[in-house]
Amino acid sequence: MTRTTRTTRTAGTRLGAAVTAVLAVTAVTAVSVGTAAPSFAAVPTAAATASAAPAAPAASERIPLTLPPHTYFAGAGRTGVLSYTSTSRPVYRWTRFSDGVTTALPEGKRWADQGTDTVASQEGAVVTLTDMSGAKDPVVIDTSAVNTAERPLTLTRVIGGRLLMSETLPGGRQYHLISLEQGKVVDRPVPLQLGAPHTLNFSSGPDDLTVHYSTTVDDVVTRWIGEVDLASGEITRSYPVSAGSHATYTALSRTHVAWIESTEGQPLTLAFGARGGSGTDSRTALEGRHNATNTFVRLLGDWVAYGRTGGGFALSPDALYPLAVRSVHGGPSFKVLDHVVSHTVEPDGSLLVLGGSLEHGEGLYRVAPGADGRPVATLLTTPARPTVLTVEEENLPPSGVVDLDSTGGRLSADLTLSRDRVTGTMTVTHLASGTGGAFTFDRTQKPRQISFTWNGMLSNGIPAYNGAYSWAMTVKPINGIGPDVTRTGTFTLARTAKPRDFNDNGVPDLLSLGRNGKLGSYDLYRAGADRGNLLGNRSAVEGDWSSYDRVAVTGDLGGTAAGDVVSRDKAGVLWLHQGNGAGFASRTRIGGGWQIYDKLTAGSDLTGDGRPDLVATDTTGKLWLYPATGNTAAPFATRKLVGGGWGIFNQITATGDLGGAAHGDLVARDTAGVLWLYLGKGDGTFAPRSRIGGGWERFTGLLSPGDVNGDGRNDLVAHTSSLWEPATHDVYVYPGTGAWKTPFGSRTGRVEGPHPDGALS
């Protein structure tokens, strides 16, 4: 059925005047596109395998064009292009090819008549077709006679000066071609079976319309792509879709038809063939994700272009993000752009593409056959930014010697990148041991600045050893477009030696002598740091220690900076084990007769000469001082009696300086569990004792490993149980305060075991 109604044509008002009077015009720098696009060159019979690199005109030939972020094409005509900004309320703009001037159109949706300069707008039932070149007066079409409240029609698009409108019916949607003929509006329904799924697809030219529909014969469903004759609304040619597949994007040219097929669980298929034939001269499986979201196909003469939009801001790689082309005469595909934001067809069949190439960056490209007939992408604008991931600013780890003690135990690197949506990894490797740490970074949104921070820990769970390191940083674009950013370097880690650091990693250690005669070393992590435990992984100390019944940490006795240890064997002989930063040197005999002592402790400078001294209590309760000599052949001078009555104590610990003096102190626990502080005077004697507090009887041992929490003050470590049997044990740190009246703060860093397999030292 054909319906007619009236039409109204505006009188005498040209577009230029209308734009000046009505539309808001924003002058921007121009895009050198021109009104005459290049003609198609002769097409070879087979495509070459190499990628066609985008062409880059000289900088003097580029005229910068400013487009707002998230701009997409709606259509291109002979004199300009219609675009819109993708927001909740899109803003449409018309940009002239001749001078790049952009006109922001009044609020409301716009439709482009593909391949022409016509832009449609709608107010109620009235549709206005405006020639944006100004060559023709606007045409106003009043559709109220066919578009009524009882039967509302929705404007879908404009094709060849005709309005394509849709109507919702109980059995599905009915499409109508509304045309202006001899001053009357004519309504031609597109004959599609109601109840059968069908969709419309915009094709390559101003007079092309395809429809995807299905038919059912004997319960067999066949899906088709049909060409619609705009003059009659009839489907004049149809092409079958593969069984079990759906057709998505479709394109027509004067000679060919092409589309993408989607089959559940299978790769997408690119199908194309001669127009008027079967349409299936070629079917090729496409790499990439199997879903058809944002995929497209275009025809450029005898070339098929295809891809998937959205790659520039994607959160995962996909092989379909590049714009690829393939000859209809056979041969492999090749890439012409690395990603596509939006695309449209110019009247001559060439493509305008907003996208990017790794070689030339983000901008507006024209894709058309070059001198050899192969399509190439020519950059028309000054690049807005690079497509390849680049570093704009960087702050890399230092080379040379690095002291983590001066950096809070951390090493950082910062990069400011040309784009967001990246992921990164930084590895740090200790060259001597091959151990290291890996740290990942994942940024899917702004800002473009990323930071890597190494916390000074190795993959084996302990703080980093001193020595030579290499580091490597890799930052990857999440969308997989373009190469990674890589940085590498080296540094040497060097910290101030710690008297109880036996593996040269700058952290005090606790020693554990087990029943099996094995000596283990446990790194004591910094209390209050971002670590759940105080004790690190156990490192075995070489040698057979089964002959010893006592091990005491002394600090540096020989001037090597590394901490030393003395041990007493079961015959009462005392031995020196000099530390070397990676364990201990061969033992040196100090002397015999040490079985008379029931308690040994060392590490405090009690004589004021800067060397750690040793004190011991015998079974009669006398306290003896062995001053350090600095000579490893005879590390202690003749003993001196400090005093008597020390038999009331079951634990004595050399703590180093607790009260702010230059010499060391002692703490002692009596049998009632009261802890006492003995401040050293620096001459081998002590000030009168001060009561620290009670309740310390619950602890099996009290140790002073030095500064545990990195605040520059000596701390106290207390642990429960003898640790001889497998059990749950607690280890606490009582941080030093620097105040002799209250030398320790509230305990921190509780650790539950089992941990060490023997008594701690």
PDB file of C-alpha atoms in Angstrom, residues 371-460:
ATOM      1  CA  ALA A 371      49.835   4.207  -6.525  1.00  0.00           C
ATOM      2  CA  ASP A 372      50.292   0.426  -6.706  1.00  0.00           C
ATOM      3  CA  GLY A 373      46.605  -0.265  -6.136  1.00  0.00           C
ATOM      4  CA  ARG A 374      47.049  -1.507  -2.561  1.00  0.00           C
ATOM      5  CA  PRO A 375      45.089   0.427   0.080  1.00  0.00           C
ATOM      6  CA  VAL A 376      47.165   2.685   2.306  1.00  0.00           C
ATOM      7  CA  ALA A 377      46.229   4.888   5.249  1.00  0.00           C
ATOM      8  CA  THR A 378      47.263   8.526   4.906  1.00  0.00           C
ATOM      9  CA  LEU A 379      47.417  10.673   8.032  1.00  0.00           C
ATOM     10  CA  LEU A 380      45.482  13.878   7.433  1.00  0.00           C
ATOM     11  CA  THR A 381      45.982  15.611  10.771  1.00  0.00           C
ATOM     12  CA  THR A 382      48.756  16.360  13.196  1.00  0.00           C
ATOM     13  CA  PRO A 383      48.811  13.409  15.623  1.00  0.00           C
ATOM     14  CA  ALA A 384      46.926  14.059  18.839  1.00  0.00           C
ATOM     15  CA  ARG A 385      49.242  11.681  20.713  1.00  0.00           C
ATOM     16  CA  PRO A 386      51.389   8.640  19.930  1.00  0.00           C
ATOM     17  CA  THR A 387      49.738   5.273  19.499  1.00  0.00           C
ATOM     18  CA  VAL A 388      52.861   3.465  20.610  1.00  0.00           C
ATOM     19  CA  LEU A 389      53.358   3.430  24.383  1.00  0.00           C
ATOM     20  CA  THR A 390      56.033   5.989  25.233  1.00  0.00           C
ATOM     21  CA  VAL A 391      57.590   7.351  28.410  1.00  0.00           C
ATOM     22  CA  GLU A 392      57.235  11.084  28.954  1.00  0.00           C
ATOM     23  CA  GLU A 393      59.049  11.298  32.287  1.00  0.00           C
ATOM     24  CA  GLU A 394      60.909   8.706  34.319  1.00  0.00           C
ATOM     25  CA  ASN A 395      62.530   8.381  37.713  1.00  0.00           C
ATOM     26  CA  LEU A 396      64.505   5.146  37.648  1.00  0.00           C
ATOM     27  CA  PRO A 397      66.323   3.334  40.461  1.00  0.00           C
ATOM     28  CA  PRO A 398      69.768   4.804  41.095  1.00  0.00           C
ATOM     29  CA  SER A 399      72.885   3.137  39.812  1.00  0.00           C
ATOM     30  CA  GLY A 400      76.007   2.723  41.883  1.00  0.00           C
ATOM     31  CA  VAL A 401      75.825   2.069  45.612  1.00  0.00           C
ATOM     32  CA  VAL A 402      72.393   2.052  47.279  1.00  0.00           C
ATOM     33  CA  ASP A 403      71.878   1.998  51.039  1.00  0.00           C
ATOM     34  CA  LEU A 404      68.362   0.759  51.827  1.00  0.00           C
ATOM     35  CA  ASP A 405      68.786   1.914  55.415  1.00  0.00           C
ATOM     36  CA  SER A 406      68.713   5.490  54.126  1.00  0.00           C
ATOM     37  CA  THR A 407      65.627   4.919  51.929  1.00  0.00           C
ATOM     38  CA  GLY A 408      63.360   3.323  54.514  1.00  0.00           C
ATOM     39  CA  GLY A 409      64.111  -0.150  53.194  1.00  0.00           C
ATOM     40  CA  ARG A 410      62.528   0.561  49.801  1.00  0.00           C
ATOM     41  CA  LEU A 411      63.589   1.238  46.252  1.00  0.00           C
ATOM     42  CA  SER A 412      61.157   3.040  43.928  1.00  0.00           C
ATOM     43  CA  ALA A 413      60.766   3.841  40.251  1.00  0.00           C
ATOM     44  CA  ASP A 414      58.210   6.161  38.615  1.00  0.00           C
ATOM     45  CA  LEU A 415      57.111   6.509  35.002  1.00  0.00           C
ATOM     46  CA  THR A 416      54.794   9.024  33.364  1.00  0.00           C
ATOM     47  CA  LEU A 417      53.397   7.414  30.221  1.00  0.00           C
ATOM     48  CA  SER A 418      51.742   8.655  27.054  1.00  0.00           C
ATOM     49  CA  ARG A 419      48.612   6.638  27.858  1.00  0.00           C
ATOM     50  CA  ASP A 420      46.830   4.753  30.603  1.00  0.00           C
ATOM     51  CA  ARG A 421      45.559   1.151  30.616  1.00  0.00           C
ATOM     52  CA  VAL A 422      48.877  -0.581  31.109  1.00  0.00           C
ATOM     53  CA  THR A 423      50.261  -3.356  33.241  1.00  0.00           C
ATOM     54  CA  GLY A 424      53.810  -3.633  34.441  1.00  0.00           C
ATOM     55  CA  THR A 425      56.363  -5.805  36.196  1.00  0.00           C
ATOM     56  CA  MET A 426      59.621  -4.950  37.886  1.00  0.00           C
ATOM     57  CA  THR A 427      62.132  -7.613  38.890  1.00  0.00           C
ATOM     58  CA  VAL A 428      65.161  -7.213  41.125  1.00  0.00           C
ATOM     59  CA  THR A 429      67.799  -9.975  41.133  1.00  0.00           C
ATOM     60  CA  HIS A 430      70.731 -10.578  43.469  1.00  0.00           C
ATOM     61  CA  LEU A 431      73.438 -11.642  41.029  1.00  0.00           C
ATOM     62  CA  ALA A 432      75.445 -13.842  43.368  1.00  0.00           C
ATOM     63  CA  SER A 433      72.534 -16.004  44.538  1.00  0.00           C
ATOM     64  CA  GLY A 434      70.111 -15.585  41.651  1.00  0.00           C
ATOM     65  CA  THR A 435      67.293 -14.794  44.067  1.00  0.00           C
ATOM     66  CA  GLY A 436      65.159 -11.750  43.650  1.00  0.00           C
ATOM     67  CA  GLY A 437      61.705 -10.295  43.767  1.00  0.00           C
ATOM     68  CA  ALA A 438      59.005  -9.493  41.231  1.00  0.00           C
ATOM     69  CA  PHE A 439      56.470  -6.708  41.627  1.00  0.00           C
ATOM     70  CA  THR A 440      53.473  -6.145  39.397  1.00  0.00           C
ATOM     71  CA  PHE A 441      51.522  -3.032  38.582  1.00  0.00           C
ATOM     72  CA  ASP A 442      48.090  -2.934  36.971  1.00  0.00           C
ATOM     73  CA  ARG A 443      46.634   0.375  35.812  1.00  0.00           C
ATOM     74  CA  THR A 444      43.445   0.315  33.803  1.00  0.00           C
ATOM     75  CA  GLN A 445      42.390   3.896  34.398  1.00  0.00           C
ATOM     76  CA  LYS A 446      44.014   7.290  34.845  1.00  0.00           C
ATOM     77  CA  PRO A 447      46.400   8.712  35.909  1.00  0.00           C
ATOM     78  CA  ARG A 448      49.171   7.901  33.449  1.00  0.00           C
ATOM     79  CA  GLN A 449      51.806   7.862  36.182  1.00  0.00           C
ATOM     80  CA  ILE A 450      52.768   4.497  37.590  1.00  0.00           C
ATOM     81  CA  SER A 451      55.089   3.563  40.428  1.00  0.00           C
ATOM     82  CA  PHE A 452      56.985   0.425  41.273  1.00  0.00           C
ATOM     83  CA  THR A 453      58.234  -0.052  44.816  1.00  0.00           C
ATOM     84  CA  TRP A 454      60.614  -2.791  45.898  1.00  0.00           C
ATOM     85  CA  ASN A 455      60.254  -3.463  49.602  1.00  0.00           C
ATOM     86  CA  GLY A 456      63.749  -4.849  49.942  1.00  0.00           C
ATOM     87  CA  MET A 457      62.560  -8.458  50.180  1.00  0.00           C
ATOM     88  CA  LEU A 458      63.708 -11.413  48.100  1.00  0.00           C
ATOM     89  CA  SER A 459      61.578 -14.228  46.765  1.00  0.00           C
ATOM     90  CA  ASN A 460      63.009 -16.604  49.371  1.00  0.00           C
TER      91      ASN A 460
END
